[in-house]
């Protein structure tokens, strides 16, 4: 029996998010021969170009849901657009990124489908007809494997843990079904404007390289060397809660148990002592580099490489050497 898999493709600033392609890869890994794949993209004017881009990937159909009220994420507006699509497509499984939007939207979709839900999946294995999903527990100290007893499913995928789906072979392109979505009669909330306080061109949750600062940066100006290094490496700048609480940066940059959970290829911790709450948000990084004046700082226990020194001396030297290497 063939199954239908639906991927909700997120986008930001006119570009498909990397996690959208990772969610598609998750659907591909969970499927068997003969299954079909469809995707949904929600947005306002200009979203059609994203649908054209996604059409080059291994999906058979893309549902383009357009409305002025979908320019920015609004739970009520997104639900009003997606629920009729769920009723029409009746997917056996829905995959989303484990992002702020995915975490908020997935329970609504699961309730409508009367589906089981698994969140924050970091690995998928298929053995015969059995599909197991791995997700972290206790801030990454343990992992569990779960599988669904029956269809339908709703699954959210943690960014930067699964590879992105590759473009379709032989130049195949998906059909795009365009649907103009009528605004709901009444909305309890309306998004008038989105104000971004975080700096940097790279999304923190999807960044391959993160340069993060703690209380050791001493001030808002102390982040400037970190921003220069991150910009050079095409990375993002993060922060510990201590730095955020001290007013050195916005809470949107916070990494840790009460902030964002990140899994970059390289995590450079500058002036961060390594409190357990911060480690919960970054201990899954592939390579951790710690820079701290205190040789006894807990961050060195989890770091792959440690530099004992003043970050205001070390970071500019690193920037200088990276600039030479990249030249």
mmCIF file of C-alpha atoms in Angstrom:
data_model
loop_
_atom_site.group_PDB
_atom_site.id
_atom_site.type_symbol
_atom_site.label_atom_id
_atom_site.label_comp_id
_atom_site.label_asym_id
_atom_site.label_seq_id
_atom_site.Cartn_x
_atom_site.Cartn_y
_atom_site.Cartn_z
ATOM 1 C CA UNK A 1 0.000 0.000 0.000
ATOM 2 C CA UNK A 2 1.474 3.340 -1.068
ATOM 3 C CA UNK A 3 1.585 6.247 1.365
ATOM 4 C CA UNK A 4 1.453 10.003 0.905
ATOM 5 C CA UNK A 5 4.039 12.157 2.663
ATOM 6 C CA UNK A 6 3.517 15.907 3.075
ATOM 7 C CA UNK A 7 6.354 18.327 3.834
ATOM 8 C CA UNK A 8 5.648 21.834 5.126
ATOM 9 C CA UNK A 9 8.463 23.859 3.553
ATOM 10 C CA UNK A 10 9.540 26.862 5.604
ATOM 11 C CA UNK A 11 11.167 29.899 4.067
ATOM 12 C CA UNK A 12 12.620 33.157 5.315
ATOM 13 C CA UNK A 13 13.647 36.392 3.598
ATOM 14 C CA UNK A 14 12.701 35.045 0.195
ATOM 15 C CA UNK A 15 14.739 31.840 0.499
ATOM 16 C CA UNK A 16 13.882 28.244 1.313
ATOM 17 C CA UNK A 17 15.226 27.326 4.722
ATOM 18 C CA UNK A 18 17.756 24.525 4.822
ATOM 19 C CA UNK A 19 15.552 22.664 7.296
ATOM 20 C CA UNK A 20 12.806 22.454 4.648
ATOM 21 C CA UNK A 21 15.073 20.244 2.526
ATOM 22 C CA UNK A 22 16.129 18.306 5.629
ATOM 23 C CA UNK A 23 12.444 17.638 6.395
ATOM 24 C CA UNK A 24 12.008 16.391 2.831
ATOM 25 C CA UNK A 25 14.999 14.079 3.291
ATOM 26 C CA UNK A 26 13.405 12.811 6.524
ATOM 27 C CA UNK A 27 10.270 11.940 4.564
ATOM 28 C CA UNK A 28 12.350 10.154 1.923
ATOM 29 C CA UNK A 29 14.220 8.155 4.583
ATOM 30 C CA UNK A 30 10.930 7.112 6.211
ATOM 31 C CA UNK A 31 9.243 5.969 3.020
ATOM 32 C CA UNK A 32 9.161 2.790 1.020
ATOM 33 C CA UNK A 33 9.008 2.138 -2.712
ATOM 34 C CA UNK A 34 5.864 3.463 -4.362
ATOM 35 C CA UNK A 35 5.170 6.196 -1.805
ATOM 36 C CA UNK A 36 4.432 9.721 -3.045
ATOM 37 C CA UNK A 37 5.686 13.057 -1.785
ATOM 38 C CA UNK A 38 4.016 16.420 -1.814
ATOM 39 C CA UNK A 39 4.927 19.758 -0.277
ATOM 40 C CA UNK A 40 3.167 22.885 0.889
ATOM 41 C CA UNK A 41 4.540 26.434 0.854
ATOM 42 C CA UNK A 42 2.645 29.234 2.558
ATOM 43 C CA UNK A 43 3.295 32.916 2.018
ATOM 44 C CA UNK A 44 2.366 36.151 0.356
ATOM 45 C CA UNK A 45 3.382 37.702 -2.935
ATOM 46 C CA UNK A 46 6.676 36.332 -4.244
ATOM 47 C CA UNK A 47 6.287 32.848 -2.799
ATOM 48 C CA UNK A 48 5.770 31.375 -6.282
ATOM 49 C CA UNK A 49 9.506 31.617 -6.975
ATOM 50 C CA UNK A 50 10.172 29.385 -3.962
ATOM 51 C CA UNK A 51 7.693 26.833 -5.272
ATOM 52 C CA UNK A 52 9.545 26.826 -8.596
ATOM 53 C CA UNK A 53 12.808 26.170 -6.753
ATOM 54 C CA UNK A 54 11.323 23.347 -4.693
ATOM 55 C CA UNK A 55 9.813 21.821 -7.842
ATOM 56 C CA UNK A 56 13.297 20.643 -8.775
ATOM 57 C CA UNK A 57 13.409 18.284 -5.791
ATOM 58 C CA UNK A 58 11.890 14.780 -5.508
ATOM 59 C CA UNK A 59 8.274 15.751 -4.865
ATOM 60 C CA UNK A 60 5.388 15.073 -7.232
ATOM 61 C CA UNK A 61 3.223 18.053 -6.317
ATOM 62 C CA UNK A 62 3.606 21.395 -4.533
ATOM 63 C CA UNK A 63 0.659 23.215 -3.003
ATOM 64 C CA UNK A 64 1.295 26.947 -3.090
ATOM 65 C CA UNK A 65 -0.960 28.675 -0.555
ATOM 66 C CA UNK A 66 -0.910 32.440 -1.050
ATOM 67 C CA UNK A 67 -2.531 35.213 0.940
ATOM 68 C CA UNK A 68 -1.495 38.607 2.270
ATOM 69 C CA UNK A 69 -2.078 37.353 5.805
ATOM 70 C CA UNK A 70 0.577 34.654 5.347
ATOM 71 C CA UNK A 71 3.526 37.016 4.830
ATOM 72 C CA UNK A 72 4.530 36.487 8.460
ATOM 73 C CA UNK A 73 3.790 33.445 10.600
ATOM 74 C CA UNK A 74 0.455 33.663 12.376
ATOM 75 C CA UNK A 75 -0.812 30.441 14.023
ATOM 76 C CA UNK A 76 -4.473 31.100 13.236
ATOM 77 C CA UNK A 77 -3.858 32.144 9.631
ATOM 78 C CA UNK A 78 -1.526 29.229 8.934
ATOM 79 C CA UNK A 79 -3.967 26.750 10.471
ATOM 80 C CA UNK A 80 -6.848 28.198 8.455
ATOM 81 C CA UNK A 81 -4.793 27.710 5.267
ATOM 82 C CA UNK A 82 -3.415 24.252 6.039
ATOM 83 C CA UNK A 83 -6.360 22.431 7.599
ATOM 84 C CA UNK A 84 -8.438 22.362 4.374
ATOM 85 C CA UNK A 85 -5.340 21.057 2.572
ATOM 86 C CA UNK A 86 -5.000 18.255 5.106
ATOM 87 C CA UNK A 87 -8.647 17.328 4.567
ATOM 88 C CA UNK A 88 -8.109 17.227 0.801
ATOM 89 C CA UNK A 89 -4.756 15.412 0.702
ATOM 90 C CA UNK A 90 -5.205 13.222 3.809
ATOM 91 C CA UNK A 91 -1.468 12.602 4.137
ATOM 92 C CA UNK A 92 -0.187 9.553 5.956
ATOM 93 C CA UNK A 93 2.708 11.560 7.375
ATOM 94 C CA UNK A 94 3.593 15.239 7.762
ATOM 95 C CA UNK A 95 7.178 16.452 8.202
ATOM 96 C CA UNK A 96 8.275 19.896 9.416
ATOM 97 C CA UNK A 97 11.409 21.508 10.758
ATOM 98 C CA UNK A 98 11.755 21.632 14.547
ATOM 99 C CA UNK A 99 11.809 25.423 14.467
ATOM 100 C CA UNK A 100 9.739 28.020 16.289
ATOM 101 C CA UNK A 101 7.094 27.663 13.568
ATOM 102 C CA UNK A 102 7.270 23.868 13.366
ATOM 103 C CA UNK A 103 7.029 23.404 17.133
ATOM 104 C CA UNK A 104 3.958 25.627 17.231
ATOM 105 C CA UNK A 105 2.214 24.269 14.151
ATOM 106 C CA UNK A 106 2.799 20.511 14.492
ATOM 107 C CA UNK A 107 0.357 19.879 17.387
ATOM 108 C CA UNK A 108 -2.434 21.627 15.452
ATOM 109 C CA UNK A 109 -1.838 19.428 12.410
ATOM 110 C CA UNK A 110 -1.581 16.289 14.556
ATOM 111 C CA UNK A 111 -4.890 17.084 16.239
ATOM 112 C CA UNK A 112 -6.630 17.593 12.896
ATOM 113 C CA UNK A 113 -5.262 14.314 11.510
ATOM 114 C CA UNK A 114 -5.720 12.480 14.842
ATOM 115 C CA UNK A 115 -2.083 11.532 14.373
ATOM 116 C CA UNK A 116 0.764 10.576 16.656
ATOM 117 C CA UNK A 117 3.536 13.147 16.905
ATOM 118 C CA UNK A 118 7.301 12.888 17.426
ATOM 119 C CA UNK A 119 9.311 16.089 17.907
ATOM 120 C CA UNK A 120 12.972 17.047 17.612
ATOM 121 C CA UNK A 121 14.049 14.010 15.578
ATOM 122 C CA UNK A 122 17.802 13.809 14.899
ATOM 123 C CA UNK A 123 18.102 10.449 13.092
ATOM 124 C CA UNK A 124 15.888 8.011 11.168
ATOM 125 C CA UNK A 125 16.434 4.315 10.494
ATOM 126 C CA UNK A 126 14.300 2.012 8.385
ATOM 127 C CA UNK A 127 14.493 -1.777 8.756
ATOM 128 C CA UNK A 128 11.977 -3.525 6.555
ATOM 129 C CA UNK A 129 8.615 -1.967 7.325
ATOM 130 C CA UNK A 130 9.784 -0.631 10.693
ATOM 131 C CA UNK A 131 10.857 3.026 10.913
ATOM 132 C CA UNK A 132 12.557 4.233 14.086
ATOM 133 C CA UNK A 133 13.113 7.850 15.008
ATOM 134 C CA UNK A 134 15.859 8.990 17.385
ATOM 135 C CA UNK A 135 15.348 12.047 19.579
ATOM 136 C CA UNK A 136 17.365 13.513 22.466
ATOM 137 C CA UNK A 137 16.268 13.526 26.110
ATOM 138 C CA UNK A 138 17.461 15.392 29.204
ATOM 139 C CA UNK A 139 19.143 18.188 27.258
ATOM 140 C CA UNK A 140 21.040 15.728 25.056
ATOM 141 C CA UNK A 141 22.361 13.516 27.858
ATOM 142 C CA UNK A 142 20.395 10.535 26.543
ATOM 143 C CA UNK A 143 18.622 9.458 23.364
ATOM 144 C CA UNK A 144 15.525 7.388 22.756
ATOM 145 C CA UNK A 145 14.286 5.516 19.708
ATOM 146 C CA UNK A 146 10.591 5.644 18.984
ATOM 147 C CA UNK A 147 8.357 4.251 16.252
ATOM 148 C CA UNK A 148 4.713 4.785 15.415
ATOM 149 C CA UNK A 149 2.179 2.016 15.992
ATOM 150 C CA UNK A 150 0.051 3.226 13.083
ATOM 151 C CA UNK A 151 -0.441 6.020 10.569
ATOM 152 C CA UNK A 152 -0.811 9.000 10.325
ATOM 153 C CA UNK A 153 2.349 10.627 11.698
ATOM 154 C CA UNK A 154 3.505 14.162 12.394
ATOM 155 C CA UNK A 155 7.279 14.573 12.742
ATOM 156 C CA UNK A 156 9.477 17.612 13.382
ATOM 157 C CA UNK A 157 13.177 17.428 12.459
ATOM 158 C CA UNK A 158 15.965 19.221 14.331
ATOM 159 C CA UNK A 159 17.999 21.430 11.951
ATOM 160 C CA UNK A 160 21.542 20.406 10.962
ATOM 161 C CA UNK A 161 21.183 16.721 11.858
ATOM 162 C CA UNK A 162 19.914 15.136 8.643
ATOM 163 C CA UNK A 163 21.372 15.843 5.189
ATOM 164 C CA UNK A 164 19.357 18.034 2.853
ATOM 165 C CA UNK A 165 17.461 16.298 0.061
ATOM 166 C CA UNK A 166 19.242 16.250 -3.289
ATOM 167 C CA UNK A 167 17.597 17.652 -6.449
ATOM 168 C CA UNK A 168 15.483 15.240 -8.465
ATOM 169 C CA UNK A 169 17.200 13.085 -11.048
ATOM 170 C CA UNK A 170 16.741 13.557 -14.806
ATOM 171 C CA UNK A 171 15.511 17.119 -14.351
ATOM 172 C CA UNK A 172 12.044 16.055 -13.228
ATOM 173 C CA UNK A 173 9.880 18.878 -11.916
ATOM 174 C CA UNK A 174 6.871 18.771 -9.642
ATOM 175 C CA UNK A 175 3.455 20.106 -10.545
ATOM 176 C CA UNK A 176 2.575 23.332 -8.735
ATOM 177 C CA UNK A 177 -1.015 23.731 -7.564
ATOM 178 C CA UNK A 178 -1.727 27.343 -6.725
ATOM 179 C CA UNK A 179 -4.441 28.110 -4.189
ATOM 180 C CA UNK A 180 -5.515 31.599 -3.166
ATOM 181 C CA UNK A 181 -6.335 31.400 0.505
ATOM 182 C CA UNK A 182 -9.170 33.512 1.832
ATOM 183 C CA UNK A 183 -8.410 35.290 5.082
ATOM 184 C CA UNK A 184 -10.393 33.936 8.042
ATOM 185 C CA UNK A 185 -13.443 35.965 8.988
ATOM 186 C CA UNK A 186 -11.888 36.950 12.292
ATOM 187 C CA UNK A 187 -8.388 36.646 13.690
ATOM 188 C CA UNK A 188 -7.608 37.149 17.353
ATOM 189 C CA UNK A 189 -4.095 38.256 16.445
ATOM 190 C CA UNK A 190 -2.694 40.087 13.440
ATOM 191 C CA UNK A 191 1.014 40.443 12.663
ATOM 192 C CA UNK A 192 1.605 44.063 11.666
ATOM 193 C CA UNK A 193 5.390 44.103 11.614
ATOM 194 C CA UNK A 194 8.325 41.800 12.311
ATOM 195 C CA UNK A 195 11.254 43.515 14.054
ATOM 196 C CA UNK A 196 14.501 41.564 14.082
ATOM 197 C CA UNK A 197 16.980 42.441 16.791
ATOM 198 C CA UNK A 198 19.509 39.683 16.128
ATOM 199 C CA UNK A 199 22.426 40.474 13.863
ATOM 200 C CA UNK A 200 23.986 38.452 11.109
ATOM 201 C CA UNK A 201 22.955 37.098 7.755
ATOM 202 C CA UNK A 202 22.919 33.439 8.810
ATOM 203 C CA UNK A 203 20.085 31.932 10.843
ATOM 204 C CA UNK A 204 21.428 30.817 14.209
ATOM 205 C CA UNK A 205 19.570 27.490 14.282
ATOM 206 C CA UNK A 206 20.866 26.503 10.828
ATOM 207 C CA UNK A 207 24.377 27.977 10.946
ATOM 208 C CA UNK A 208 27.267 25.631 10.204
ATOM 209 C CA UNK A 209 29.634 27.810 12.243
ATOM 210 C CA UNK A 210 28.693 29.709 15.398
ATOM 211 C CA UNK A 211 30.868 32.135 17.348
ATOM 212 C CA UNK A 212 29.312 32.589 20.768
ATOM 213 C CA UNK A 213 30.068 35.008 23.591
ATOM 214 C CA UNK A 214 29.477 34.900 27.334
ATOM 215 C CA UNK A 215 29.990 37.245 30.238
ATOM 216 C CA UNK A 216 33.660 37.373 29.296
ATOM 217 C CA UNK A 217 32.871 39.756 26.420
ATOM 218 C CA UNK A 218 32.253 42.363 29.162
ATOM 219 C CA UNK A 219 30.018 44.660 27.075
ATOM 220 C CA UNK A 220 27.943 44.988 23.919
ATOM 221 C CA UNK A 221 31.054 46.269 22.140
ATOM 222 C CA UNK A 222 32.802 43.068 23.200
ATOM 223 C CA UNK A 223 30.751 41.198 20.606
ATOM 224 C CA UNK A 224 32.314 43.157 17.718
ATOM 225 C CA UNK A 225 35.402 40.895 17.370
ATOM 226 C CA UNK A 226 33.077 37.864 17.460
ATOM 227 C CA UNK A 227 30.844 39.359 14.776
ATOM 228 C CA UNK A 228 33.881 40.034 12.584
ATOM 229 C CA UNK A 229 35.074 36.431 12.904
ATOM 230 C CA UNK A 230 31.589 35.019 12.292
ATOM 231 C CA UNK A 231 31.120 37.214 9.214
ATOM 232 C CA UNK A 232 34.460 36.073 7.806
ATOM 233 C CA UNK A 233 33.498 32.405 8.290
ATOM 234 C CA UNK A 234 29.920 32.925 7.015
ATOM 235 C CA UNK A 235 28.684 31.954 10.460
ATOM 236 C CA UNK A 236 26.319 33.307 13.079
ATOM 237 C CA UNK A 237 26.842 34.942 16.467
ATOM 238 C CA UNK A 238 25.295 33.418 19.579
ATOM 239 C CA UNK A 239 25.428 34.155 23.295
ATOM 240 C CA UNK A 240 25.081 32.580 26.699
ATOM 241 C CA UNK A 241 22.250 33.531 29.001
ATOM 242 C CA UNK A 242 24.755 35.373 31.196
ATOM 243 C CA UNK A 243 25.626 37.707 28.330
ATOM 244 C CA UNK A 244 21.947 38.261 27.547
ATOM 245 C CA UNK A 245 21.035 38.903 31.188
ATOM 246 C CA UNK A 246 23.860 41.412 31.448
ATOM 247 C CA UNK A 247 22.346 43.360 28.537
ATOM 248 C CA UNK A 248 25.247 42.773 26.173
ATOM 249 C CA UNK A 249 22.988 41.373 23.449
ATOM 250 C CA UNK A 250 19.420 40.476 22.580
ATOM 251 C CA UNK A 251 17.789 37.314 23.945
ATOM 252 C CA UNK A 252 17.211 36.181 20.365
ATOM 253 C CA UNK A 253 20.892 35.210 20.327
ATOM 254 C CA UNK A 254 20.675 33.060 23.457
ATOM 255 C CA UNK A 255 21.847 29.454 23.219
ATOM 256 C CA UNK A 256 21.068 27.005 25.989
ATOM 257 C CA UNK A 257 18.343 25.210 27.877
ATOM 258 C CA UNK A 258 16.122 28.311 27.916
ATOM 259 C CA UNK A 259 17.294 29.531 24.489
ATOM 260 C CA UNK A 260 18.021 27.928 21.146
ATOM 261 C CA UNK A 261 19.436 24.427 20.718
ATOM 262 C CA UNK A 262 22.073 24.408 17.976
ATOM 263 C CA UNK A 263 24.137 21.697 16.291
ATOM 264 C CA UNK A 264 26.681 23.455 14.057
ATOM 265 C CA UNK A 265 29.739 21.906 12.480
ATOM 266 C CA UNK A 266 31.951 24.240 14.524
ATOM 267 C CA UNK A 267 31.056 26.034 17.763
ATOM 268 C CA UNK A 268 33.526 28.635 19.062
ATOM 269 C CA UNK A 269 32.773 29.571 22.689
ATOM 270 C CA UNK A 270 34.397 32.843 23.719
ATOM 271 C CA UNK A 271 34.397 33.871 27.358
ATOM 272 C CA UNK A 272 31.789 31.243 28.251
ATOM 273 C CA UNK A 273 32.374 29.334 31.480
ATOM 274 C CA UNK A 274 30.250 26.339 30.436
ATOM 275 C CA UNK A 275 27.285 26.207 32.802
ATOM 276 C CA UNK A 276 25.169 23.077 32.356
ATOM 277 C CA UNK A 277 22.269 25.179 31.040
ATOM 278 C CA UNK A 278 24.430 26.493 28.204
ATOM 279 C CA UNK A 279 25.924 23.094 27.413
ATOM 280 C CA UNK A 280 22.389 21.766 26.947
ATOM 281 C CA UNK A 281 22.020 24.010 23.921
ATOM 282 C CA UNK A 282 25.326 23.367 22.144
ATOM 283 C CA UNK A 283 26.856 20.076 23.301
ATOM 284 C CA UNK A 284 25.683 18.383 20.087
ATOM 285 C CA UNK A 285 28.061 20.524 17.992
ATOM 286 C CA UNK A 286 30.462 18.503 15.820
ATOM 287 C CA UNK A 287 33.570 20.410 16.940
ATOM 288 C CA UNK A 288 33.706 22.670 19.998
ATOM 289 C CA UNK A 289 36.472 25.252 20.427
ATOM 290 C CA UNK A 290 36.672 27.032 23.785
ATOM 291 C CA UNK A 291 38.498 30.303 24.499
ATOM 292 C CA UNK A 292 38.675 31.263 28.174
ATOM 293 C CA UNK A 293 41.156 32.844 30.570
ATOM 294 C CA UNK A 294 40.284 30.340 33.305
ATOM 295 C CA UNK A 295 42.005 26.985 32.660
ATOM 296 C CA UNK A 296 39.551 25.347 35.089
ATOM 297 C CA UNK A 297 36.424 26.549 33.231
ATOM 298 C CA UNK A 298 33.896 23.676 32.773
ATOM 299 C CA UNK A 299 33.636 24.436 29.043
ATOM 300 C CA UNK A 300 37.053 22.810 28.528
ATOM 301 C CA UNK A 301 35.622 19.452 29.650
ATOM 302 C CA UNK A 302 33.392 19.279 26.568
ATOM 303 C CA UNK A 303 35.645 21.167 24.149
ATOM 304 C CA UNK A 304 37.540 19.356 21.397
ATOM 305 C CA UNK A 305 40.085 22.184 21.354
ATOM 306 C CA UNK A 306 40.797 24.683 24.121
ATOM 307 C CA UNK A 307 42.683 27.961 24.134
ATOM 308 C CA UNK A 308 43.557 29.465 27.522
ATOM 309 C CA UNK A 309 43.835 33.190 26.946
ATOM 310 C CA UNK A 310 42.108 36.542 26.677
ATOM 311 C CA UNK A 311 39.429 36.386 23.998
ATOM 312 C CA UNK A 312 40.195 39.999 23.002
ATOM 313 C CA UNK A 313 43.687 38.854 22.037
ATOM 314 C CA UNK A 314 42.861 35.393 20.705
ATOM 315 C CA UNK A 315 39.810 36.166 18.551
ATOM 316 C CA UNK A 316 41.507 38.939 16.489
ATOM 317 C CA UNK A 317 44.484 36.616 15.930
ATOM 318 C CA UNK A 318 42.140 33.848 14.755
ATOM 319 C CA UNK A 319 40.381 36.303 12.461
ATOM 320 C CA UNK A 320 43.710 37.408 11.025
ATOM 321 C CA UNK A 321 44.867 33.846 10.369
ATOM 322 C CA UNK A 322 41.518 32.772 8.862
ATOM 323 C CA UNK A 323 41.596 35.802 6.575
ATOM 324 C CA UNK A 324 45.035 34.788 5.346
ATOM 325 C CA UNK A 325 43.963 31.176 4.834
ATOM 326 C CA UNK A 326 40.783 32.117 2.978
ATOM 327 C CA UNK A 327 42.661 34.559 0.760
#
